PDB file of C-alpha atoms in Angstrom:
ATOM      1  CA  UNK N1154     -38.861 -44.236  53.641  1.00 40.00           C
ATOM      2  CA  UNK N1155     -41.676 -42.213  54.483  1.00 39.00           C
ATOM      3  CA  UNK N1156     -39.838 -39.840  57.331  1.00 40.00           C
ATOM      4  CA  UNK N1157     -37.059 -39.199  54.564  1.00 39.00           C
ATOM      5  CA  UNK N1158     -39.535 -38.003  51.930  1.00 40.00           C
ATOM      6  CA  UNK N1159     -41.448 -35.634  54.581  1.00 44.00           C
ATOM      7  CA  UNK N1160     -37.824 -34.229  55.159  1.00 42.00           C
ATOM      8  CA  UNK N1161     -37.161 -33.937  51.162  1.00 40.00           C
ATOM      9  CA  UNK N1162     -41.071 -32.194  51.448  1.00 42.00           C
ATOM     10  CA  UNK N1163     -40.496 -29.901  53.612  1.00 43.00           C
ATOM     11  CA  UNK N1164     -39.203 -26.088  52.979  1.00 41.00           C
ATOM     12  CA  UNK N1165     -39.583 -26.792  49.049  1.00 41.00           C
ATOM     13  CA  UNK N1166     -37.349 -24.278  47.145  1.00 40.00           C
ATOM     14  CA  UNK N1167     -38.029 -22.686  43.858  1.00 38.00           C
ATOM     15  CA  UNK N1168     -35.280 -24.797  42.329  1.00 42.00           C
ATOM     16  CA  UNK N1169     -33.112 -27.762  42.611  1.00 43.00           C
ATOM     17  CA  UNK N1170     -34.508 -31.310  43.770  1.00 43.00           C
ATOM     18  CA  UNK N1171     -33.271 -32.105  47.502  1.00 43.00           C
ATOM     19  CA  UNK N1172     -31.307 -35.331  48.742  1.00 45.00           C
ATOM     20  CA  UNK N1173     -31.517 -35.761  52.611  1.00 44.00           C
ATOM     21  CA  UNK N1174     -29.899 -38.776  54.759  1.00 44.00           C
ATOM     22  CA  UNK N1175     -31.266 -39.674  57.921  1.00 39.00           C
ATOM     23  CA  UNK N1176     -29.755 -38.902  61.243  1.00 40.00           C
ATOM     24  CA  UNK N1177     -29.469 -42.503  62.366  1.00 39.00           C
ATOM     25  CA  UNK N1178     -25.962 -43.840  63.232  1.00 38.00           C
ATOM     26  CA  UNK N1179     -23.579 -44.703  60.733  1.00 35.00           C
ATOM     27  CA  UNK N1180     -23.827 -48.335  61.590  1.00 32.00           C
ATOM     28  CA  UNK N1181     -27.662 -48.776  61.469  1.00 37.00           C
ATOM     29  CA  UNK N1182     -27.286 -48.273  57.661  1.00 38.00           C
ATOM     30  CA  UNK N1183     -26.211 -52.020  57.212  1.00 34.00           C
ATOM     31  CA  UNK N1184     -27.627 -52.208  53.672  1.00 36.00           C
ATOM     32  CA  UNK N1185     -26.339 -48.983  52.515  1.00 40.00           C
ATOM     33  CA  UNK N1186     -22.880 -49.195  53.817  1.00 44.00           C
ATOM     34  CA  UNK N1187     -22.682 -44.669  53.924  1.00 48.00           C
ATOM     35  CA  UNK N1188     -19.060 -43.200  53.911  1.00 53.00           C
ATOM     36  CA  UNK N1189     -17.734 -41.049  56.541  1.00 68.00           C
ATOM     37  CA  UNK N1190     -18.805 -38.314  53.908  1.00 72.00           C
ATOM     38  CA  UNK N1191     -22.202 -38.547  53.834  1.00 69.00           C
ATOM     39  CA  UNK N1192     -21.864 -39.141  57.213  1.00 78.00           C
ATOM     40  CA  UNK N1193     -20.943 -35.470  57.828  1.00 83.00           C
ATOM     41  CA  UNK N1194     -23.970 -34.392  55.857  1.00 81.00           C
ATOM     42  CA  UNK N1195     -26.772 -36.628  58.322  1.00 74.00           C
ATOM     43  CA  UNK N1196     -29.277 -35.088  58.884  1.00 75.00           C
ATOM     44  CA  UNK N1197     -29.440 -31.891  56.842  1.00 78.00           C
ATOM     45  CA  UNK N1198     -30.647 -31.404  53.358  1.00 81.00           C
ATOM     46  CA  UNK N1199     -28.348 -30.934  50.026  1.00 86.00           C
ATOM     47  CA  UNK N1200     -29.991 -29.498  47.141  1.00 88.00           C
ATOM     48  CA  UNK N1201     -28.957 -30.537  43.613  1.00 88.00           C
ATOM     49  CA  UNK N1202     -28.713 -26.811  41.024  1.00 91.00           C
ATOM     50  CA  UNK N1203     -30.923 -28.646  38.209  1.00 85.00           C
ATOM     51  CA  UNK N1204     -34.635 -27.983  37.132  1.00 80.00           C
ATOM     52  CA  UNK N1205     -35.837 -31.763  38.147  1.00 68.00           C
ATOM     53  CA  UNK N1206     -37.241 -30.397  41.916  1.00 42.00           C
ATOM     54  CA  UNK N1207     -38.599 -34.332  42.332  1.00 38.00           C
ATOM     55  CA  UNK N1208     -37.851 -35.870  45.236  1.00 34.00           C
ATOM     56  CA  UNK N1209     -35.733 -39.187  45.395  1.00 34.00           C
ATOM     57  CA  UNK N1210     -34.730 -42.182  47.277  1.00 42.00           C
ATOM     58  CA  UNK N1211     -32.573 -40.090  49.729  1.00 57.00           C
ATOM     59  CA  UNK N1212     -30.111 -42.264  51.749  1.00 66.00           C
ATOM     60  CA  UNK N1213     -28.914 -43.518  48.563  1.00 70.00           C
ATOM     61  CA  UNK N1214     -28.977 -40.639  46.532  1.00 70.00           C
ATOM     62  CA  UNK N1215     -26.562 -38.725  48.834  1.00 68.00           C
ATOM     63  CA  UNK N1216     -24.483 -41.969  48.927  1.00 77.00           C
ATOM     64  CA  UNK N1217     -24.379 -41.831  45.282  1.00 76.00           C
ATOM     65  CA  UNK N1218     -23.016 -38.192  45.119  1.00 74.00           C
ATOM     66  CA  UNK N1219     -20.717 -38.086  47.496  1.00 78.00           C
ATOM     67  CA  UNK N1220     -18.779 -41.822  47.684  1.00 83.00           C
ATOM     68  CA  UNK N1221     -15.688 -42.166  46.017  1.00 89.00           C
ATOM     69  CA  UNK N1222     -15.555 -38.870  44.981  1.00 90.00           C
ATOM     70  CA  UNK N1223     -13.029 -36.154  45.830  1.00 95.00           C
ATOM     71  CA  UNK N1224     -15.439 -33.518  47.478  1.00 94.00           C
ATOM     72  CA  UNK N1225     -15.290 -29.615  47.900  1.00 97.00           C
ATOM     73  CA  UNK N1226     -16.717 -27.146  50.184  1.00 98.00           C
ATOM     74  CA  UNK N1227     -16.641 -23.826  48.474  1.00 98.00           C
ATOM     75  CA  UNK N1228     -17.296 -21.186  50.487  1.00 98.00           C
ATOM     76  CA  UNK N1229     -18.199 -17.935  49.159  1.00 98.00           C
ATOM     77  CA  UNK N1230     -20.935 -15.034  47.915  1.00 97.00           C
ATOM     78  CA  UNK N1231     -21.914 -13.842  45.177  1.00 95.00           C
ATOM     79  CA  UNK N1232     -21.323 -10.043  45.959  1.00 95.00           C
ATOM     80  CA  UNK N1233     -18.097 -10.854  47.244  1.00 97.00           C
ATOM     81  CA  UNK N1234     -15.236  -8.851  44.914  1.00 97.00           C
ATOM     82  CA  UNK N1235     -12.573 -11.551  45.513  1.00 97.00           C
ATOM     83  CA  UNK N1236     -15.194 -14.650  45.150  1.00 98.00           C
ATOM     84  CA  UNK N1237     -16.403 -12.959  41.695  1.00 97.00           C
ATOM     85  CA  UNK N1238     -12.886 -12.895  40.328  1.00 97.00           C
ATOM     86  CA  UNK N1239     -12.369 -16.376  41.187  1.00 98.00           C
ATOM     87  CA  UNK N1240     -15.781 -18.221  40.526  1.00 98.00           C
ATOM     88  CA  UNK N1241     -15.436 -18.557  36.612  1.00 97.00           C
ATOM     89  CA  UNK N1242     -11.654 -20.047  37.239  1.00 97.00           C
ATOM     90  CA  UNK N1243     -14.333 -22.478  39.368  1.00 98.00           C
ATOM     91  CA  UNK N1244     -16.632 -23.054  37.152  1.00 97.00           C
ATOM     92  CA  UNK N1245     -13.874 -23.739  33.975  1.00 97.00           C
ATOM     93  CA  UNK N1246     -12.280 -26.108  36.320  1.00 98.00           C
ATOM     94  CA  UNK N1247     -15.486 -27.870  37.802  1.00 97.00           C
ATOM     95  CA  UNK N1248     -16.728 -27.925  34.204  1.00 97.00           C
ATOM     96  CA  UNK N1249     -13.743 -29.615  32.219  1.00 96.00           C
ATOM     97  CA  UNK N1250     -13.442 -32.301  34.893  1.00 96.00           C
ATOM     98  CA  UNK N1251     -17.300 -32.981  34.419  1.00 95.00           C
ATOM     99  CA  UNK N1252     -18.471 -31.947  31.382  1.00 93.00           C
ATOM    100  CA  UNK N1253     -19.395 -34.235  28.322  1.00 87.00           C
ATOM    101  CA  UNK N1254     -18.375 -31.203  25.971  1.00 90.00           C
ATOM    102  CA  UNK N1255     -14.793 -31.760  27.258  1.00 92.00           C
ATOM    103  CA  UNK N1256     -14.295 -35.177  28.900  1.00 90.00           C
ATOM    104  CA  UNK N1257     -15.603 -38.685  27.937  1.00 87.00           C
ATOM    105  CA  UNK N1258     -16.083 -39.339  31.059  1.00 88.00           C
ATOM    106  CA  UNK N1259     -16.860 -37.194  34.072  1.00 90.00           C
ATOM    107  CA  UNK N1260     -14.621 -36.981  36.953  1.00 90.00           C
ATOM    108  CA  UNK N1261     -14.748 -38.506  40.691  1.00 93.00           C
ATOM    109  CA  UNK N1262     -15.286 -34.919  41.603  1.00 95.00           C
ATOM    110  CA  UNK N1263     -18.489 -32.869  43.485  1.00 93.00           C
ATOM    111  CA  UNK N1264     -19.106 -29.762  45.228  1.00 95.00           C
ATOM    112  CA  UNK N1265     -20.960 -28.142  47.502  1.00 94.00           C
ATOM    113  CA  UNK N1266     -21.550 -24.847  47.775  1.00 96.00           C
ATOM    114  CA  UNK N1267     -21.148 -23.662  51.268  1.00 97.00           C
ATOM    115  CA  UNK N1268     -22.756 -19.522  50.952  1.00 96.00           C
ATOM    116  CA  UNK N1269     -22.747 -16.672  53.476  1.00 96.00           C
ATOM    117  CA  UNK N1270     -25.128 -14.600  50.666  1.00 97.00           C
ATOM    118  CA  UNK N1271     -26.662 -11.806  52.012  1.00 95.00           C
ATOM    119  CA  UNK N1272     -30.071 -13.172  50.544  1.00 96.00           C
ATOM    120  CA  UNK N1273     -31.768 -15.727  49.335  1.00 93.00           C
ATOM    121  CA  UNK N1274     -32.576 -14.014  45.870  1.00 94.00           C
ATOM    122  CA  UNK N1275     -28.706 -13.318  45.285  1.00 96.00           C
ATOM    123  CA  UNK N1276     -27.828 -17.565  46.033  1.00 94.00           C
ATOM    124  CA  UNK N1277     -30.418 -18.561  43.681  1.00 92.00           C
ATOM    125  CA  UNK N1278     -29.425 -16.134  41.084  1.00 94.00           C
ATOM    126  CA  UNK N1279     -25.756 -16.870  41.521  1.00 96.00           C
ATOM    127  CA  UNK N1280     -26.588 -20.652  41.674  1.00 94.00           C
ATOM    128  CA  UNK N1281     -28.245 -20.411  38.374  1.00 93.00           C
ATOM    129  CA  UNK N1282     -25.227 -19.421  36.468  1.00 94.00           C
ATOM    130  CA  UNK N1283     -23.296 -22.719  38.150  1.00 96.00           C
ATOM    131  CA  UNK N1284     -23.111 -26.324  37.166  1.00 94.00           C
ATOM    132  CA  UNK N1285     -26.690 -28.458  37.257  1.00 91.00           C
ATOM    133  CA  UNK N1286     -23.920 -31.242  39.066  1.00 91.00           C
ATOM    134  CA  UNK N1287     -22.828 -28.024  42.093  1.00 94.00           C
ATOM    135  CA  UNK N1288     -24.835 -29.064  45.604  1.00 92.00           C
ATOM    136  CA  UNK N1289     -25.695 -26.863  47.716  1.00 91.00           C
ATOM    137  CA  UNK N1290     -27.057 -26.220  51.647  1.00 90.00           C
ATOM    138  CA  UNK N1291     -30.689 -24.303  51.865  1.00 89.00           C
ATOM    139  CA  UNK N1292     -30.435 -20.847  52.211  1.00 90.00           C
ATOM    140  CA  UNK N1293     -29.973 -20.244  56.123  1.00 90.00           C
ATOM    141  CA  UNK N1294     -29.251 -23.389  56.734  1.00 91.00           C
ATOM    142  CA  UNK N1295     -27.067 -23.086  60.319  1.00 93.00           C
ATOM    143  CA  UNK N1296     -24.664 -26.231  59.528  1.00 93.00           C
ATOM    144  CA  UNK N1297     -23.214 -23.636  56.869  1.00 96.00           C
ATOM    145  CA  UNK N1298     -22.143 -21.973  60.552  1.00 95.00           C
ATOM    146  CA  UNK N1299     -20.748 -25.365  61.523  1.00 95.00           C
ATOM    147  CA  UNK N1300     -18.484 -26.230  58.842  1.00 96.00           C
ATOM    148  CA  UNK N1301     -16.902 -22.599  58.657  1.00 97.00           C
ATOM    149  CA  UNK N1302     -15.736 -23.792  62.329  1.00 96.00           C
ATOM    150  CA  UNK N1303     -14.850 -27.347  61.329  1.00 95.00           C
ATOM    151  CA  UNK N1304     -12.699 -26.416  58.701  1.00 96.00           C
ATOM    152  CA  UNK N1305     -11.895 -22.840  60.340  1.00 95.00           C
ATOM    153  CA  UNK N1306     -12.676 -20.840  57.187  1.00 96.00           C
ATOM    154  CA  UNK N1307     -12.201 -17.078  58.274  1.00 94.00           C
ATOM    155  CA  UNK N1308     -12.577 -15.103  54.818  1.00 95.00           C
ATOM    156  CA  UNK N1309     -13.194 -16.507  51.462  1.00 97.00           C
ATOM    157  CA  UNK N1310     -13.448 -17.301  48.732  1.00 98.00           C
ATOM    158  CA  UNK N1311     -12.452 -20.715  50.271  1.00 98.00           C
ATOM    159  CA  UNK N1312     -11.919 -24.479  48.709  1.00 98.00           C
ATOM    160  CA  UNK N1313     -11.984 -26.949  51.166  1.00 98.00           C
ATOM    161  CA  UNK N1314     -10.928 -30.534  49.202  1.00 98.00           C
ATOM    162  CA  UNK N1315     -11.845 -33.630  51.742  1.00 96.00           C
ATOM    163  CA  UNK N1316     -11.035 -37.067  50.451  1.00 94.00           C
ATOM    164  CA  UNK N1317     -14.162 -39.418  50.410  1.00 89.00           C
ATOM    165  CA  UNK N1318     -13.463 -40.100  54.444  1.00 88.00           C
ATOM    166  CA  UNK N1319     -13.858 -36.880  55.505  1.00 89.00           C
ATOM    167  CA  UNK N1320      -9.986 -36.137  55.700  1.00 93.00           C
ATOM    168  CA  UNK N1321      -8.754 -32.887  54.213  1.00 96.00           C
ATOM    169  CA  UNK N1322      -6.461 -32.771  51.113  1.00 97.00           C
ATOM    170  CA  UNK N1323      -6.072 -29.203  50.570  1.00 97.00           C
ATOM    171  CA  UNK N1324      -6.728 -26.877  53.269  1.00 97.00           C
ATOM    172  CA  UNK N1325      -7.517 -23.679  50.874  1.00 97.00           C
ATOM    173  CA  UNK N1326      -7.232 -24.252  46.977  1.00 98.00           C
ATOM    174  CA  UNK N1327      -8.232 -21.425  45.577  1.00 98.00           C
ATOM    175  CA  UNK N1328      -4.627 -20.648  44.503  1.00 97.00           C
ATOM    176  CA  UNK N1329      -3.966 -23.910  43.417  1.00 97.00           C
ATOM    177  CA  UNK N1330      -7.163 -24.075  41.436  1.00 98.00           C
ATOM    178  CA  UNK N1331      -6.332 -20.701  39.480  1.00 97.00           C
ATOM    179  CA  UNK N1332      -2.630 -21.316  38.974  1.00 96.00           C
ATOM    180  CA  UNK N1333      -2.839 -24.937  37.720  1.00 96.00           C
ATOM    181  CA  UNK N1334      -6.622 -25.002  36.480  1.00 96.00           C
ATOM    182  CA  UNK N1335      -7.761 -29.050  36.194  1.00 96.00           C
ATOM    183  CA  UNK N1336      -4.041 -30.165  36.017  1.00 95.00           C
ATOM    184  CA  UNK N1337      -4.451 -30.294  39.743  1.00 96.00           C
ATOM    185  CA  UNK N1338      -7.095 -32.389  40.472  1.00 96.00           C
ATOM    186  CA  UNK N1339      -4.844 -35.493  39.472  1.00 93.00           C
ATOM    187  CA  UNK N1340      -2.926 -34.932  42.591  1.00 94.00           C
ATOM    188  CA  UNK N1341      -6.002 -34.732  44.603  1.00 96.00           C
ATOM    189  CA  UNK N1342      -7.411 -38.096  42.644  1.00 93.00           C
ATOM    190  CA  UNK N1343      -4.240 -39.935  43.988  1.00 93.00           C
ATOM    191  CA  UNK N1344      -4.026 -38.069  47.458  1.00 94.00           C
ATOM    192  CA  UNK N1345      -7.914 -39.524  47.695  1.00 92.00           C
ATOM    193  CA  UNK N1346      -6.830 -42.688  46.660  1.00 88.00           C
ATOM    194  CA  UNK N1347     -10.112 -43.028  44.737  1.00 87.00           C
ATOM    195  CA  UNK N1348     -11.076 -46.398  43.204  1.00 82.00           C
ATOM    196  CA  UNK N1349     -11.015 -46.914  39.797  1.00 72.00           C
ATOM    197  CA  UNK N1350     -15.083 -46.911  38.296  1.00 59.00           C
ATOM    198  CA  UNK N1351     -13.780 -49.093  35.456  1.00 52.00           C
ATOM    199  CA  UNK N1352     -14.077 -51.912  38.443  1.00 48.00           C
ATOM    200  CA  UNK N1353     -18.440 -51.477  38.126  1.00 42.00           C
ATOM    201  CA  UNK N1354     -20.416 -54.206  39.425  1.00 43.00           C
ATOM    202  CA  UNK N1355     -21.960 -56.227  36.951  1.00 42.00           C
ATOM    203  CA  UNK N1356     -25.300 -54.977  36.829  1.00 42.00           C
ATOM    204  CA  UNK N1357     -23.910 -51.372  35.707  1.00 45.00           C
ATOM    205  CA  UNK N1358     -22.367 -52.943  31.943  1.00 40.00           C
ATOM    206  CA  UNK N1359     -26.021 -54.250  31.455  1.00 44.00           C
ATOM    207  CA  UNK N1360     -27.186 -50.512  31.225  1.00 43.00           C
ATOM    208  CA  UNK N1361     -24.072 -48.920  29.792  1.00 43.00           C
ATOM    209  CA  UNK N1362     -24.397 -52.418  27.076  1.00 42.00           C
ATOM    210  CA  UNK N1363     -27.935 -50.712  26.225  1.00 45.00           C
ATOM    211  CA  UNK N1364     -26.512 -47.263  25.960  1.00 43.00           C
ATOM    212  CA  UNK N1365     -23.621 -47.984  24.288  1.00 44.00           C
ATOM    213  CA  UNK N1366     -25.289 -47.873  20.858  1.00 44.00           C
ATOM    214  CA  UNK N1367     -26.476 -44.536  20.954  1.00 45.00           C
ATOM    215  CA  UNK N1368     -24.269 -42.673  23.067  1.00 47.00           C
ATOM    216  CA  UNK N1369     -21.895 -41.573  20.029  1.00 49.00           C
ATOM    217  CA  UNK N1370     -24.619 -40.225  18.672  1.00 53.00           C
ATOM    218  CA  UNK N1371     -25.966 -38.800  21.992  1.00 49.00           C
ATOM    219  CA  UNK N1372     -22.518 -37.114  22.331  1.00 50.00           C
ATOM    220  CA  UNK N1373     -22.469 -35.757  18.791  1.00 56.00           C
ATOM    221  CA  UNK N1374     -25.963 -33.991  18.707  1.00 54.00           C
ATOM    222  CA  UNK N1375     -24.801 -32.497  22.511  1.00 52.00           C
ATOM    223  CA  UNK N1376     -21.415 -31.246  20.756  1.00 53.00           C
ATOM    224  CA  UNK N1377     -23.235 -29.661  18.142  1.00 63.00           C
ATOM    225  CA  UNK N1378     -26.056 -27.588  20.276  1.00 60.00           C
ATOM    226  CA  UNK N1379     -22.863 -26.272  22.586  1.00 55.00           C
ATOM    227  CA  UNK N1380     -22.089 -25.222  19.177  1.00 60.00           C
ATOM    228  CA  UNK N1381     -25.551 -23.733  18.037  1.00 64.00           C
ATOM    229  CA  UNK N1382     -25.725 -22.142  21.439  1.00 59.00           C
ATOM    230  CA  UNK N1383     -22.112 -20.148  21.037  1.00 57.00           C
ATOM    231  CA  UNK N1384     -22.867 -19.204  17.666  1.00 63.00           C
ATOM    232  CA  UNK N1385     -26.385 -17.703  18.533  1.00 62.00           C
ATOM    233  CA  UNK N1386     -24.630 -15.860  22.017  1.00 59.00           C
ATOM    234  CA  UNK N1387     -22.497 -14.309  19.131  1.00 60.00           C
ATOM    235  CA  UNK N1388     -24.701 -13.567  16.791  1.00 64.00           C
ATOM    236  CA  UNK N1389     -26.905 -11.734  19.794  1.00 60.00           C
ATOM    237  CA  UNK N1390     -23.509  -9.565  20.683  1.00 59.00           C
ATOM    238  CA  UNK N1391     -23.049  -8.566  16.838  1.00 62.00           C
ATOM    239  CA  UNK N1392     -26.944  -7.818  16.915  1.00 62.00           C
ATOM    240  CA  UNK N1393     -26.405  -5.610  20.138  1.00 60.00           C
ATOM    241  CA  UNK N1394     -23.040  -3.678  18.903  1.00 58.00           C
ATOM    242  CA  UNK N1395     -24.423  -3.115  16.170  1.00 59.00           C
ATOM    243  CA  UNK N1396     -28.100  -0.957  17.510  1.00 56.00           C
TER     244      UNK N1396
END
């Protein structure tokens, strides 16, 4: 407990909170049971692009985000020309898979962005235009090195799609992802062979039983400030044309 905390501790970023595993063998982890996908993460350091910056419980945090989950590595930067035509085709398609606004229930789906930015001021400022549910590697992180290898990415932008035991899906769907939008992740879902989370253990419908009350509600007021926040962006534009 305490070694994985003085990892989470250590290089602290100015945003995102940080999930770590440890480095010991798959098999030591008796309790936890950690995929082959975390497994390819041991050792280094995710960070999570949302404002909480606290540090958690880890092993089973980075269990958490990456089991039963279709995962992808995208590789790209933020001054690239080809990765800023094709990042807000990501973003759509990460976003209506995950989102409340559009779903009523968020996807088996993460990523994690894999960078070769020229800085780390143009990551973060790239990052914080993304998803709060994107992951991403530290800034200069050398396993970024290792997985362009492992997965022989030569140029990008790049979309790597692994199933949850490491095996690839889709070697490059960039073209895939702009042509077909979230259509495609269904093949990917069944290609993964993904368990259904409608099979929860029991202890989860105890907590969605106490949420269940409030969650239209919940849902409703969210719906309505995506609204507020549209309308104002607009009203700002008309504001700006018209000075």
């Amino acid at each position: 407990m305490n070694s994985s905390r003085e990892r989470a501790g250590k290089g602290e970023g100015t945003w995102g909170r940080r999930l770590c595993v440890s480095s010991r063998p798959i098999w030591a982890h008796t309790a936890l049971h950690i995929p082959l996908m975390a497994s390819l993460f041991a050792g280094k350091v995710l960070l999570v692009n949302n404002r909480d910056r606290d540090e958690v419980e880890t092993e089973r945090e980075l269990c958490l985000a990456l089991e039963n989950r279709v995962v992808l590595l995208y590789f790209g930067a933020a001054e690239c020309p080809r990765c800023r035509s094709f990042v807000p085709r990501l973003k759509d398609f990460f976003v209506r898979l995950t989102d409340e606004f559009y779903v009523e229930r968020a996807s088996q789906l993460c990523l994690v962005y894999v960078s070769r930015d020229a800085t780390a001021q143009q990551e973060e400022a790239f990052l914080k235009s993304m998803p709060k549910r994107w992951l991403s590697l530290p800034f200069g992180d050398e396993f970024k090195r290792e997985l362009e290898l492992r997965f022989e990415v030569s140029e990008v932008p790049r979309v790597v799609v692994l199933k949850p035991n490491g095996d690839v899906i889709v070697g490059n769907a960039v073209d895939e992802i702009t042509r077909m939008g979230p259509a495609c992740f269904q093949n990917w879902q069944e290609a993964a062979e993904l368990v259904d989370r409608n099979f929860r253990l029991a202890e989860d419908f105890d907590d969605c039983a106490r949420r269940s009350i409030t969650d239209p509600l919940r849902r409703l007021k969210y719906k309505l400030g995506k609204g507020e926040e549209s309308r104002s962006e607009e009203q700002k534009e008309e504001g700006d044309e018209s000075s």
